[in-house]
Coordinates of C-alpha atoms in Angstrom, one line a residue:
M244 CA -9.8 -20.3 9.5
A245 CA -10.6 -16.8 10.8
G246 CA -9.2 -15.9 14.3
E247 CA -6.4 -18.7 14.1
I248 CA -3.5 -17.4 16.1
V249 CA -0.1 -18.5 14.9
K250 CA 2.0 -16.7 17.6
M251 CA 0.9 -14.3 20.3
G252 CA 3.4 -12.3 22.4
A253 CA 2.8 -10.7 25.8
V254 CA 2.5 -7.0 25.6
D255 CA 5.3 -5.0 27.3
R256 CA 4.3 -1.4 27.8
R257 CA 7.5 -0.2 29.5
R258 CA 9.3 2.7 27.8
A259 CA 11.9 1.9 25.4
S260 CA 15.5 2.2 26.9
G261 CA 16.9 5.5 25.8
S262 CA 13.8 6.6 24.0
N263 CA 10.9 9.0 24.9
N264 CA 8.5 7.0 22.8
R265 CA 6.4 4.5 24.6
I266 CA 6.4 0.9 23.3
K267 CA 3.0 0.3 21.7
R268 CA 0.8 -2.5 20.7
I269 CA 0.0 -1.8 17.0
V270 CA -2.5 -3.7 14.7
I271 CA -1.7 -3.9 11.1
A272 CA -4.6 -5.1 8.9
G273 CA -3.1 -6.4 5.7
G274 CA 0.1 -6.8 7.5
A275 CA 1.3 -9.9 5.3
G276 CA 1.1 -7.8 2.2
F277 CA 3.8 -6.0 0.3
V278 CA 3.4 -2.7 2.1
G279 CA 2.0 -4.0 5.3
S280 CA 5.0 -6.5 5.9
H281 CA 7.5 -3.6 5.5
L282 CA 5.4 -1.7 8.0
C283 CA 5.5 -4.7 10.3
D284 CA 9.4 -4.8 10.0
R285 CA 9.9 -1.2 10.6
L286 CA 7.5 -0.8 13.6
H287 CA 8.8 -4.3 15.1
A288 CA 12.5 -2.9 14.7
Q289 CA 11.3 0.2 16.8
G290 CA 10.4 -2.1 19.7
H291 CA 6.7 -2.3 19.3
H292 CA 4.4 -5.3 19.7
I293 CA 2.8 -6.1 16.3
L294 CA -0.5 -7.8 15.8
C295 CA -0.6 -8.6 12.0
V296 CA -3.9 -9.5 10.7
D297 CA -4.4 -10.9 7.2
N298 CA -6.7 -13.2 5.2
L299 CA -3.8 -14.1 3.0
E300 CA -6.0 -13.3 -0.2
T301 CA -3.1 -11.4 -1.6
G302 CA -0.7 -11.2 1.4
R303 CA 1.9 -14.0 1.7
M304 CA 3.4 -15.6 4.7
S305 CA 6.8 -15.6 3.0
N306 CA 6.7 -11.9 3.7
I307 CA 6.5 -12.2 7.3
N308 CA 7.9 -15.6 8.2
H309 CA 11.1 -14.1 9.7
L310 CA 9.0 -12.5 12.3
V311 CA 6.8 -15.5 13.2
G312 CA 7.9 -16.9 16.6
D313 CA 9.2 -13.5 18.0
A314 CA 7.6 -12.6 21.4
R315 CA 6.6 -9.2 20.0
F316 CA 4.9 -10.5 16.9
E317 CA 1.5 -12.1 16.5
F318 CA -0.2 -13.3 13.3
R319 CA -3.8 -13.8 13.0
L320 CA -5.5 -15.3 9.9
H321 CA -8.7 -13.1 9.8
D322 CA -10.9 -11.3 7.1
V323 CA -11.6 -7.8 8.1
I324 CA -15.1 -8.0 6.7
N325 CA -15.8 -9.7 10.1
P326 CA -15.4 -7.9 13.3
L327 CA -11.8 -8.2 14.8
I328 CA -11.8 -9.1 18.6
V329 CA -8.6 -8.1 20.2
E330 CA -8.0 -8.7 23.9
G331 CA -6.1 -6.2 25.9
P332 CA -4.9 -2.7 25.0
V333 CA -4.3 -1.4 21.4
D334 CA -2.6 1.9 20.8
E335 CA -2.6 2.1 16.9
I336 CA -4.3 0.5 14.0
Y337 CA -3.1 0.7 10.3
N338 CA -5.7 -0.3 7.8
L339 CA -4.0 -1.8 4.8
A340 CA -6.4 -4.5 4.1
C341 CA -7.6 -4.6 0.5
A342 CA -6.1 -6.0 -2.7
A343 CA -4.6 -3.1 -4.5
S344 CA -3.9 -4.1 -8.1
P345 CA -6.7 -4.1 -10.7
P346 CA -6.4 -7.7 -11.7
K347 CA -6.5 -8.7 -8.1
Y348 CA -9.4 -6.6 -6.7
Q349 CA -11.4 -7.2 -10.1
I350 CA -11.6 -11.1 -9.3
D351 CA -14.3 -10.4 -6.6
P352 CA -15.4 -6.8 -6.8
V353 CA -18.2 -7.3 -4.1
H354 CA -15.6 -8.7 -1.8
T355 CA -13.3 -5.8 -2.6
F356 CA -15.9 -3.3 -1.8
K357 CA -16.8 -5.1 1.4
T358 CA -13.2 -5.1 2.5
S359 CA -13.1 -1.2 2.0
I360 CA -16.3 -0.5 3.8
L361 CA -17.0 -3.3 6.3
G362 CA -13.3 -3.4 7.0
A363 CA -13.2 0.2 7.7
L364 CA -16.3 -0.1 9.9
N365 CA -14.9 -3.0 11.9
L366 CA -11.6 -1.4 12.4
L367 CA -12.9 2.0 13.3
D368 CA -15.2 0.1 15.8
L369 CA -12.0 -1.5 17.3
A370 CA -10.2 1.9 17.5
R371 CA -13.3 3.5 19.1
D372 CA -13.5 0.7 21.8
K373 CA -9.7 0.8 22.4
G374 CA -9.2 4.6 22.4
A375 CA -6.6 3.9 19.5
R376 CA -5.4 6.0 16.7
I377 CA -6.4 4.5 13.3
L378 CA -4.8 5.3 9.7
Q379 CA -6.6 4.4 6.5
A380 CA -4.5 3.3 3.6
S381 CA -6.5 5.1 1.0
T382 CA -5.2 5.6 -2.6
S383 CA -4.5 7.9 -5.5
E384 CA -7.3 5.8 -7.3
V385 CA -9.9 8.2 -5.4
Y386 CA -8.9 11.0 -7.9
G387 CA -10.1 8.6 -10.8
D388 CA -8.8 9.7 -14.2
P389 CA -7.7 13.3 -13.1
E390 CA -8.3 16.3 -15.0
I391 CA -5.5 18.3 -13.3
S392 CA -1.9 17.4 -12.5
P393 CA -0.3 17.2 -10.1
Q394 CA -3.3 16.1 -7.8
P395 CA -3.7 18.0 -4.5
E396 CA -5.8 16.7 -1.7
N397 CA -8.5 19.2 -2.3
Y398 CA -9.2 17.8 -5.8
R399 CA -12.3 15.9 -5.8
G400 CA -11.4 13.6 -8.7
S401 CA -13.1 12.2 -11.9
V402 CA -14.2 8.9 -10.8
N403 CA -16.5 6.4 -12.7
T404 CA -18.9 4.8 -10.1
V405 CA -20.0 2.0 -12.4
G406 CA -16.8 0.9 -14.1
P407 CA -14.5 -2.2 -13.6
R408 CA -12.3 -0.2 -11.2
S409 CA -15.3 1.3 -9.1
C410 CA -15.2 -1.4 -6.5
Y411 CA -11.8 -0.3 -5.5
D412 CA -12.0 3.5 -6.1
E413 CA -15.5 4.0 -4.6
G414 CA -14.7 1.6 -1.8
K415 CA -11.6 3.8 -0.8
R416 CA -13.7 6.9 -1.1
G417 CA -16.3 5.5 1.1
A418 CA -13.8 4.4 3.7
E419 CA -12.5 8.0 3.8
T420 CA -16.1 9.2 4.6
L421 CA -16.3 6.7 7.5
F422 CA -13.0 7.8 8.9
H423 CA -14.1 11.5 8.7
D424 CA -17.4 10.7 10.4
Y425 CA -16.0 8.5 13.1
N426 CA -13.5 11.4 14.0
D427 CA -16.4 14.1 13.7
R428 CA -19.0 12.0 15.6
Y429 CA -17.1 9.9 18.1
G430 CA -13.7 11.7 18.4
V431 CA -11.7 8.8 17.2
V432 CA -8.2 10.0 16.0
T433 CA -8.1 9.2 12.4
K434 CA -5.5 9.6 9.7
I435 CA -5.8 9.2 6.0
A436 CA -3.0 8.5 3.6
R437 CA -3.6 8.7 -0.1
I438 CA -1.0 6.3 -1.5
F439 CA 0.4 6.8 -5.0
N440 CA 2.1 3.9 -7.0
T441 CA 4.5 2.1 -4.8
Y442 CA 7.2 -0.5 -5.7
G443 CA 10.0 -2.5 -4.1
P444 CA 10.8 -6.0 -2.8
R445 CA 7.9 -8.2 -1.7
M446 CA 5.8 -7.4 -4.6
N447 CA 4.1 -10.4 -5.8
P448 CA 5.6 -11.5 -9.2
E449 CA 1.8 -11.9 -10.4
D450 CA 0.7 -8.6 -8.8
G451 CA -0.3 -7.2 -12.1
R452 CA 0.9 -3.6 -11.6
V453 CA 3.1 -2.0 -14.1
V454 CA 6.6 -2.3 -12.2
S455 CA 6.0 -5.9 -11.4
N456 CA 4.7 -6.6 -14.9
F457 CA 7.5 -4.9 -16.7
V458 CA 10.4 -6.4 -14.6
V459 CA 9.1 -9.9 -14.6
Q460 CA 8.6 -9.7 -18.3
A461 CA 12.0 -8.4 -18.9
L462 CA 13.8 -10.9 -16.7
S463 CA 11.8 -13.8 -18.3
G464 CA 12.7 -12.6 -21.8
R465 CA 8.9 -12.1 -22.7
D466 CA 7.6 -9.1 -24.6
I467 CA 6.7 -6.2 -22.3
T468 CA 3.2 -5.2 -22.4
I469 CA 2.4 -1.5 -22.7
Y470 CA -1.4 -0.6 -22.7
G471 CA -2.5 2.3 -24.8
T472 CA 0.1 4.7 -26.4
G473 CA 2.4 4.3 -23.4
E474 CA 2.3 8.2 -22.9
Q475 CA 0.1 7.9 -19.9
T476 CA 2.2 8.7 -16.8
R477 CA 2.7 7.4 -13.2
S478 CA 4.9 8.4 -10.2
F479 CA 6.6 5.7 -8.3
C480 CA 7.5 5.7 -4.7
Y481 CA 9.9 3.3 -3.1
V482 CA 8.3 1.3 -0.4
D483 CA 10.7 2.5 2.4
D484 CA 9.9 6.0 1.7
L485 CA 6.2 5.3 1.8
V486 CA 6.6 3.4 5.3
T487 CA 8.4 6.4 6.6
G488 CA 5.6 8.5 5.5
L489 CA 2.8 6.3 7.0
I490 CA 4.5 6.3 10.4
A491 CA 5.0 10.0 10.3
L492 CA 1.3 10.5 9.5
M493 CA 0.2 8.2 12.3
A494 CA 2.4 10.4 14.8
S495 CA 1.0 13.7 13.6
P496 CA -1.1 15.9 16.0
A497 CA -4.5 14.6 16.7
E498 CA -6.3 17.4 15.0
M499 CA -4.6 16.8 11.7
T500 CA -7.3 14.5 10.0
D501 CA -7.2 15.6 6.5
P502 CA -6.2 13.3 3.8
V503 CA -2.4 13.3 2.9
N504 CA -0.8 12.4 -0.3
L505 CA 2.1 10.0 0.0
G506 CA 3.9 9.4 -3.2
N507 CA 7.0 10.5 -5.3
P508 CA 6.3 13.3 -7.7
G509 CA 8.8 12.2 -10.1
E510 CA 6.6 11.3 -13.2
F511 CA 7.4 9.0 -16.0
T512 CA 5.6 7.7 -19.0
M513 CA 5.0 4.0 -19.4
Q514 CA 7.5 4.0 -22.2
E515 CA 10.0 5.6 -20.3
L516 CA 9.6 3.0 -17.5
A517 CA 9.9 0.1 -19.9
R518 CA 13.2 1.4 -21.4
I519 CA 14.5 1.9 -17.9
V520 CA 13.7 -1.6 -17.0
L521 CA 15.1 -3.0 -20.3
D522 CA 18.5 -1.2 -19.6
K523 CA 18.7 -2.3 -15.9
T524 CA 17.9 -6.0 -16.8
R525 CA 19.9 -6.0 -20.0
S526 CA 16.8 -7.6 -21.5
K527 CA 16.2 -7.9 -25.2
S528 CA 12.5 -8.1 -24.8
A529 CA 10.2 -6.3 -27.3
L530 CA 7.7 -3.6 -26.4
V531 CA 4.2 -4.7 -27.7
Y532 CA 1.1 -2.4 -27.3
R533 CA -2.4 -3.5 -26.2
D534 CA -5.8 -1.5 -25.9
L535 CA -5.9 0.7 -22.8
P536 CA -8.2 -0.8 -19.9
V537 CA -11.4 1.0 -19.2
D538 CA -11.0 3.9 -16.8
D539 CA -7.3 3.6 -16.8
P540 CA -5.8 7.0 -15.6
R541 CA -3.9 8.9 -18.1
Q542 CA -1.9 10.7 -15.6
R543 CA -1.1 10.3 -12.0
R544 CA 1.3 12.5 -9.9
P545 CA 0.9 13.7 -6.3
D546 CA 1.1 17.3 -5.0
I547 CA 3.0 16.5 -1.8
T548 CA 3.0 20.0 -0.3
R549 CA 0.8 19.0 2.5
A550 CA 3.1 16.1 3.4
R551 CA 6.3 18.3 3.3
D552 CA 4.6 21.1 5.3
R553 CA 2.8 19.1 8.0
L554 CA 5.0 15.9 8.3
G555 CA 8.2 17.1 7.1
W556 CA 8.3 14.2 4.7
E557 CA 9.3 13.7 1.1
P558 CA 10.8 10.7 -0.7
T559 CA 14.4 10.2 -0.7
V560 CA 14.9 7.2 -3.0
P561 CA 14.6 8.0 -6.8
L562 CA 13.4 5.6 -9.3
M563 CA 16.7 4.7 -10.8
Q564 CA 18.1 3.6 -7.4
G565 CA 15.0 1.9 -6.1
L566 CA 14.6 -0.4 -9.2
D567 CA 18.0 -2.0 -8.4
P568 CA 16.9 -4.0 -5.3
T569 CA 13.3 -4.4 -6.7
I570 CA 14.9 -6.1 -9.9
A571 CA 17.3 -8.2 -7.6
Y572 CA 14.3 -9.3 -5.6
F573 CA 12.3 -10.4 -8.7
A574 CA 15.2 -12.2 -10.2
A575 CA 15.6 -14.2 -7.1
E576 CA 11.8 -14.9 -6.9
L577 CA 11.9 -16.2 -10.5
R578 CA 14.8 -18.5 -9.8
R579 CA 13.0 -20.0 -6.8
N580 CA 9.5 -20.4 -8.4
T581 CA 9.9 -20.9 -12.1
K582 CA 12.2 -22.7 -14.6
E583 CA 12.0 -19.7 -17.0
P584 CA 15.5 -18.1 -17.8
V585 CA 16.4 -15.1 -15.7
R586 CA 18.4 -12.6 -17.7
A587 CA 19.5 -10.3 -15.0
S588 CA 23.4 -10.4 -14.5

């Protein structure tokens, strides 16, 4: 039930030994999810106290079980469409709460939209009350089906407001507006990260996004499903690189409130990705083609000039390297959870 506390640790606000960085209490909404759990790990390893908030709609306890029971980690089962009450100080809030893959967020589009808008409002109110910094995990989906490439942050996008993806795209755009307005009107220190396709261990095998789909299909010996001609492109950022970018953005100067693209500018067609996965998994799966979903972007590639110039950030893990631990993770997941043959050696 909402508000249930699995474990709460006392907040130690002493300075870390040998470090100039004060130990913080950090709220991570969506912290049991794919990206959120990696962020929990990184910030916890830095010595901070973590309040992980998740409704477990797409997040999984298996992603954070290794932290539960630690004195500096607290998990709270809660849906951010409802106000979040937190006793004591809060220094930073990361809002990663929302299903991010089309098959998942389209299950209940109204709830998806509420998560983006009401969730943003509730967490912004918490940040305003606590005097905390807050970061919004926005998305490259705000660019819609872009007419230019790569996409810089000042590109306003080409978004369909009444399509099957609109609940997510427009919800994230609305959340960005709220973050801007809370900074402008109330002085809340806000950060906006526009996240491009991210992959790595802890993705749900049933996530429905292209990397998880291709790898699971290849490992299971099933046909690899390519939508459209396969010539549409995506850019893939390894999760460790993304987490580094999120933390750097949160630590940036208070006046830096403009959206920042976080992603890997390396661009691959869907056919290229499929063949890389087939090669790495040594799978004999065939490629099959299906109709392109409505509003599926033809091209997605970030311009990361702003991240390089203002954060000193750029990704370091190329796709060919990051796929290895990702494939190993999925192979282990399939062995645990299914009786299907796993073909990875």
